[in-house]
C-alpha positions as CSV (number, residue, x, y, z in Angstrom):
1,X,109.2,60.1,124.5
2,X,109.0,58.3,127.8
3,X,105.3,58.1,127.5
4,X,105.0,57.0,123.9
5,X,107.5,54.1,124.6
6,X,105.7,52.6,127.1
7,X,103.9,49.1,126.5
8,X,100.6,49.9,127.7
9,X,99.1,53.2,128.5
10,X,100.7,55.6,131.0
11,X,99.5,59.0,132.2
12,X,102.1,61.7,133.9
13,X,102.3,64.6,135.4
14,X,105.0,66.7,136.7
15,X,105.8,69.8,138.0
16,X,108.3,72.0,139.4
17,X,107.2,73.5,142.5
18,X,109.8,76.8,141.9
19,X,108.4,77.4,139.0
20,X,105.4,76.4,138.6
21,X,106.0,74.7,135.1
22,X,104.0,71.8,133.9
23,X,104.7,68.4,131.7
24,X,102.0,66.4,131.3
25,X,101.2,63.3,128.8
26,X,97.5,61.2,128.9
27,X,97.3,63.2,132.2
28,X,93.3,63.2,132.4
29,X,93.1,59.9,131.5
30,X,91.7,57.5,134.2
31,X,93.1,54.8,135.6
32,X,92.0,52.2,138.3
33,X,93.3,54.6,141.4
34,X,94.4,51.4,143.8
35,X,96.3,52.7,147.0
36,X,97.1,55.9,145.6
37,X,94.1,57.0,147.1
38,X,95.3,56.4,150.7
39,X,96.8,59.8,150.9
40,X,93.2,61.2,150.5
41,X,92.0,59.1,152.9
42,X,94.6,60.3,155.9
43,X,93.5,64.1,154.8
44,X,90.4,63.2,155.3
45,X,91.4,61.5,158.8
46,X,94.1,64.2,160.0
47,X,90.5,66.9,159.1
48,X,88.3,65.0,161.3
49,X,90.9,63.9,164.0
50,X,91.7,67.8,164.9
51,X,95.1,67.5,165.6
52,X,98.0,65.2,165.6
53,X,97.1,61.5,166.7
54,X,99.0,60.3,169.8
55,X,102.3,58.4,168.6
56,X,101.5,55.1,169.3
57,X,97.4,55.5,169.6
58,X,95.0,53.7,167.2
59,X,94.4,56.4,164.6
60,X,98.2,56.9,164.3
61,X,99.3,53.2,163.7
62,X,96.0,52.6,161.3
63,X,97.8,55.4,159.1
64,X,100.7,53.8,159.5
65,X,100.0,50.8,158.4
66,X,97.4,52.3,155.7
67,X,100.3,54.3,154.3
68,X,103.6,52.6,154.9
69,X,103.2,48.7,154.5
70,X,100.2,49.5,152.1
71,X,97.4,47.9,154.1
72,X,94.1,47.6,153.0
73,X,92.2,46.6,156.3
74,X,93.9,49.6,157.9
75,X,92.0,51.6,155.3
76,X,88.6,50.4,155.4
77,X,88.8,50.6,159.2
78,X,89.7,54.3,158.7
79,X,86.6,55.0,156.6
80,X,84.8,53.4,159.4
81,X,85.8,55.8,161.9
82,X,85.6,59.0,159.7
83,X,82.3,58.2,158.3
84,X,80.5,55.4,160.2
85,X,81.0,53.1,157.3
86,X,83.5,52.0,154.2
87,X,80.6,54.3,152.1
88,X,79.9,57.0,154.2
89,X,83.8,57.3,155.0
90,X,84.6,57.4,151.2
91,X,81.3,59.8,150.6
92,X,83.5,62.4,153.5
93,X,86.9,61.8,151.4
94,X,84.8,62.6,147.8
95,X,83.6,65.6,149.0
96,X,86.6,66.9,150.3
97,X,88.8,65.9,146.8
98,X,85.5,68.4,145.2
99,X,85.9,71.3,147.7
100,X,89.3,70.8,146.3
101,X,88.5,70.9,142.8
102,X,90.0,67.5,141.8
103,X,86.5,65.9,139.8
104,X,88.7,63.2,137.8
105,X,89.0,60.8,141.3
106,X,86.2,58.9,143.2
107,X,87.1,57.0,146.3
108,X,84.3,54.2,145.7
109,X,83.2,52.6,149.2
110,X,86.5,50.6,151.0
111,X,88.7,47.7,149.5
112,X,87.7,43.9,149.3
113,X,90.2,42.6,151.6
114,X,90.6,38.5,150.4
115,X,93.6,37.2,152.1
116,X,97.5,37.5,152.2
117,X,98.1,36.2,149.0
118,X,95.1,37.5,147.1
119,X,94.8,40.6,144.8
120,X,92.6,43.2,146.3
121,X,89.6,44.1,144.5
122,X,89.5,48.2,143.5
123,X,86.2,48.2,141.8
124,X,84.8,52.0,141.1
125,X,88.4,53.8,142.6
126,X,89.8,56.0,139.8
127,X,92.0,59.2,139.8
128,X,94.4,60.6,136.9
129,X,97.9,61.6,137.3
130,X,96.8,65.5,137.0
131,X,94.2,64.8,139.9
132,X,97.0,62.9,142.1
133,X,99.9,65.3,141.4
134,X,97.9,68.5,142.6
135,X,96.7,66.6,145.6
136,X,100.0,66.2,146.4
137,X,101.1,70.0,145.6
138,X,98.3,70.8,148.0
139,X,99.7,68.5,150.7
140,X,103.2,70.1,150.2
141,X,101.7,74.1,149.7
142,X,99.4,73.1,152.9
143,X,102.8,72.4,155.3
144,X,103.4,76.3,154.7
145,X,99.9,76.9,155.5
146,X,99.3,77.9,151.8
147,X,97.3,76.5,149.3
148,X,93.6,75.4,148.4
149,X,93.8,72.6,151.0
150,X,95.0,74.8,154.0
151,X,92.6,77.6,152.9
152,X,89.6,75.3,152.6
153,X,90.2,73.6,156.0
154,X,91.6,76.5,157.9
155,X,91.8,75.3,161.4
156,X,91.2,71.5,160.4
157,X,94.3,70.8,157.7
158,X,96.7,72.9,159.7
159,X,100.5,72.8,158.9
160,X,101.4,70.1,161.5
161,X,99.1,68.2,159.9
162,X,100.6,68.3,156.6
163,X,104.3,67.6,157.5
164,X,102.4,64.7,159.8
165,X,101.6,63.2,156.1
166,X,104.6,64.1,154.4
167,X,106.8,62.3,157.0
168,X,104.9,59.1,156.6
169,X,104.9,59.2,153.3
170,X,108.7,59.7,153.3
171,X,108.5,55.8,154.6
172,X,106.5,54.6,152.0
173,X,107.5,51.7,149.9
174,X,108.4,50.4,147.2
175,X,110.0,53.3,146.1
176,X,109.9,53.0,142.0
177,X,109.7,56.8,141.3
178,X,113.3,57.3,143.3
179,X,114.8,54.2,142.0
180,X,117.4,56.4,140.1
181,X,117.7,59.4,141.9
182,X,120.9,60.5,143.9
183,X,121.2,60.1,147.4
184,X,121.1,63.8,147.9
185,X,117.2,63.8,147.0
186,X,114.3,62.6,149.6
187,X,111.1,61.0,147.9
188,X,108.3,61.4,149.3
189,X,105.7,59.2,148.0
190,X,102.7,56.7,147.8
191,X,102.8,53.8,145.0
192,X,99.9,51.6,144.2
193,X,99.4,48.2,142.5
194,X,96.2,45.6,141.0
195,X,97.6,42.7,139.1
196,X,97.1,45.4,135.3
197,X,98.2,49.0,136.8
198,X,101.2,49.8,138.9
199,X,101.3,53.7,140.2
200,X,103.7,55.7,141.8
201,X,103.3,59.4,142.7
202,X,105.5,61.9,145.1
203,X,107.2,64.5,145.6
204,X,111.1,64.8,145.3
205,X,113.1,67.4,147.2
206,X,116.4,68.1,147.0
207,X,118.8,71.1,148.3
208,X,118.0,72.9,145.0
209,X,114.6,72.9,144.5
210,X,111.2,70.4,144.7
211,X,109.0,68.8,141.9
212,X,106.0,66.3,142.0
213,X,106.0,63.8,139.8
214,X,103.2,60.9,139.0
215,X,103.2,57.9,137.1
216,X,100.1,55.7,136.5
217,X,100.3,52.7,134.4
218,X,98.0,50.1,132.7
219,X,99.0,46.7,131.5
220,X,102.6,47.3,132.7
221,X,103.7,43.6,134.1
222,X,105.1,42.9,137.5
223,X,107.8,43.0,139.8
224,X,110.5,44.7,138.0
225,X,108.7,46.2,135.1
226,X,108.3,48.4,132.8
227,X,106.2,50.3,135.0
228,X,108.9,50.4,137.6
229,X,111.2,51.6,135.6
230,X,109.0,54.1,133.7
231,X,108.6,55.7,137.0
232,X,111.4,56.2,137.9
233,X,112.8,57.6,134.2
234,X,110.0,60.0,134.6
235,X,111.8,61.0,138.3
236,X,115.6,61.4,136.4
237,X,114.5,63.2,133.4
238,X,112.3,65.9,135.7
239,X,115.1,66.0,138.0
240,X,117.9,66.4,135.2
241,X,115.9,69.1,133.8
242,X,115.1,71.3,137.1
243,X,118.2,70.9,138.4
């Protein structure tokens, strides 16, 4: 219902992460991936850095301000230093979303950075809320050392690593997929924007339980629409139901 009502087209995911159990509308379909794909680029980072970066060292504020604020130029610089390049840095992160089995998202060379006040250009970057919502299952199985991401990079993704991520996503903003959930739940999360799609995608604990839940939207408005708010009625009716 929350899906079909939307003015534009919307693709979600969610799942309980008790359970196991699986909602899903338009999941497969793509959408331009904008920042979402940030979170694949600190796995890739936190692989090749072996170990947590120094707090306070460059690495560490880069994915700070790549994953907090939202920064593009953070990210591209990132890429650089995994790969030598924007390409051969987003060439590294592709591979790894394979050896994961995710094939619906490509990370497409590093974002047109054109000024404060400009919109960034995303031109190639796709994913699909099924693709982002088991990333992020990986990222919370991995923090437990269990998973397909902790198994594939045993000794490279290492638990640290994993709650690392988790924690700075925990600061990420804006925060449209908790917008009406209770104080007693923590959303941990990484939203994305261009001028037609607005994204948001997380995970959501609380003392009963955990579920992921992603919302990617096309042709949704701006600042306070119904993108927003369809992501965070897709975070209230998953929470209503686990709970």
């Amino acid at each position: 219902g929350l899906g079909s009502s939307f003015p534009g087209i919307s693709g979600i995911f969610v799942q309980n992460l008790r359970s196991g159990a699986v909602a899903a509308w338009n999941a497969r379909a793509h959408f331009p991936a904008a920042s979402t794909l940030k979170v694949a680029i600190a796995i890739q980072v936190l692989i090749a850095h072996r170990g947590r970066p120094s707090p306070g060292g460059r690495v560490d504020r880069l994915l700070r301000r790549m994953l907090v604020p939202s920064e593009d130029k953070p990210a591209n610089e990132l890429l650089v230093w995994v790969g030598g390049s924007t390409s051969g840095g987003s060439a590294r992160v592709n591979a790894t979303l394979r050896a994961l089995g995710l094939r619906d998202t490509d990370m497409y060379g590093g974002y047109e950075v054109q000024g404060v006040a400009s919109e960034p250009s995303f031109v190639g970057k796709r994913t699909t809320a099924s693709d982002f919502g088991r990333l992020l299952n990986y990222i919370h199985l991995a923090a437990d050392g269990k998973g397909p991401l902790a198994r594939r990079f045993r000794g490279s993704f290492v638990p640290a690593d994993a709650r690392f991520l988790l924690y700075m996503i925990a600061h990420a903003s804006p925060n449209w997929l908790g917008r009406y959930l209770p104080g007693t739940t923590a959303t941990l999360h990484k939203p994305g924007w261009i001028t037609k799609a607005r994204h948001d995608g997380g995970l959501v604990y609380w003392p009963g339980g955990a579920f992921v839940a992603v919302v990617l939207t096309w042709n949704g408005g701006g600042v306070g629409s119904a993108s927003d708010l369809l992501a965070g009625r897709v975070a209230r009716a998953a929470f209503a139901r686990f709970r």
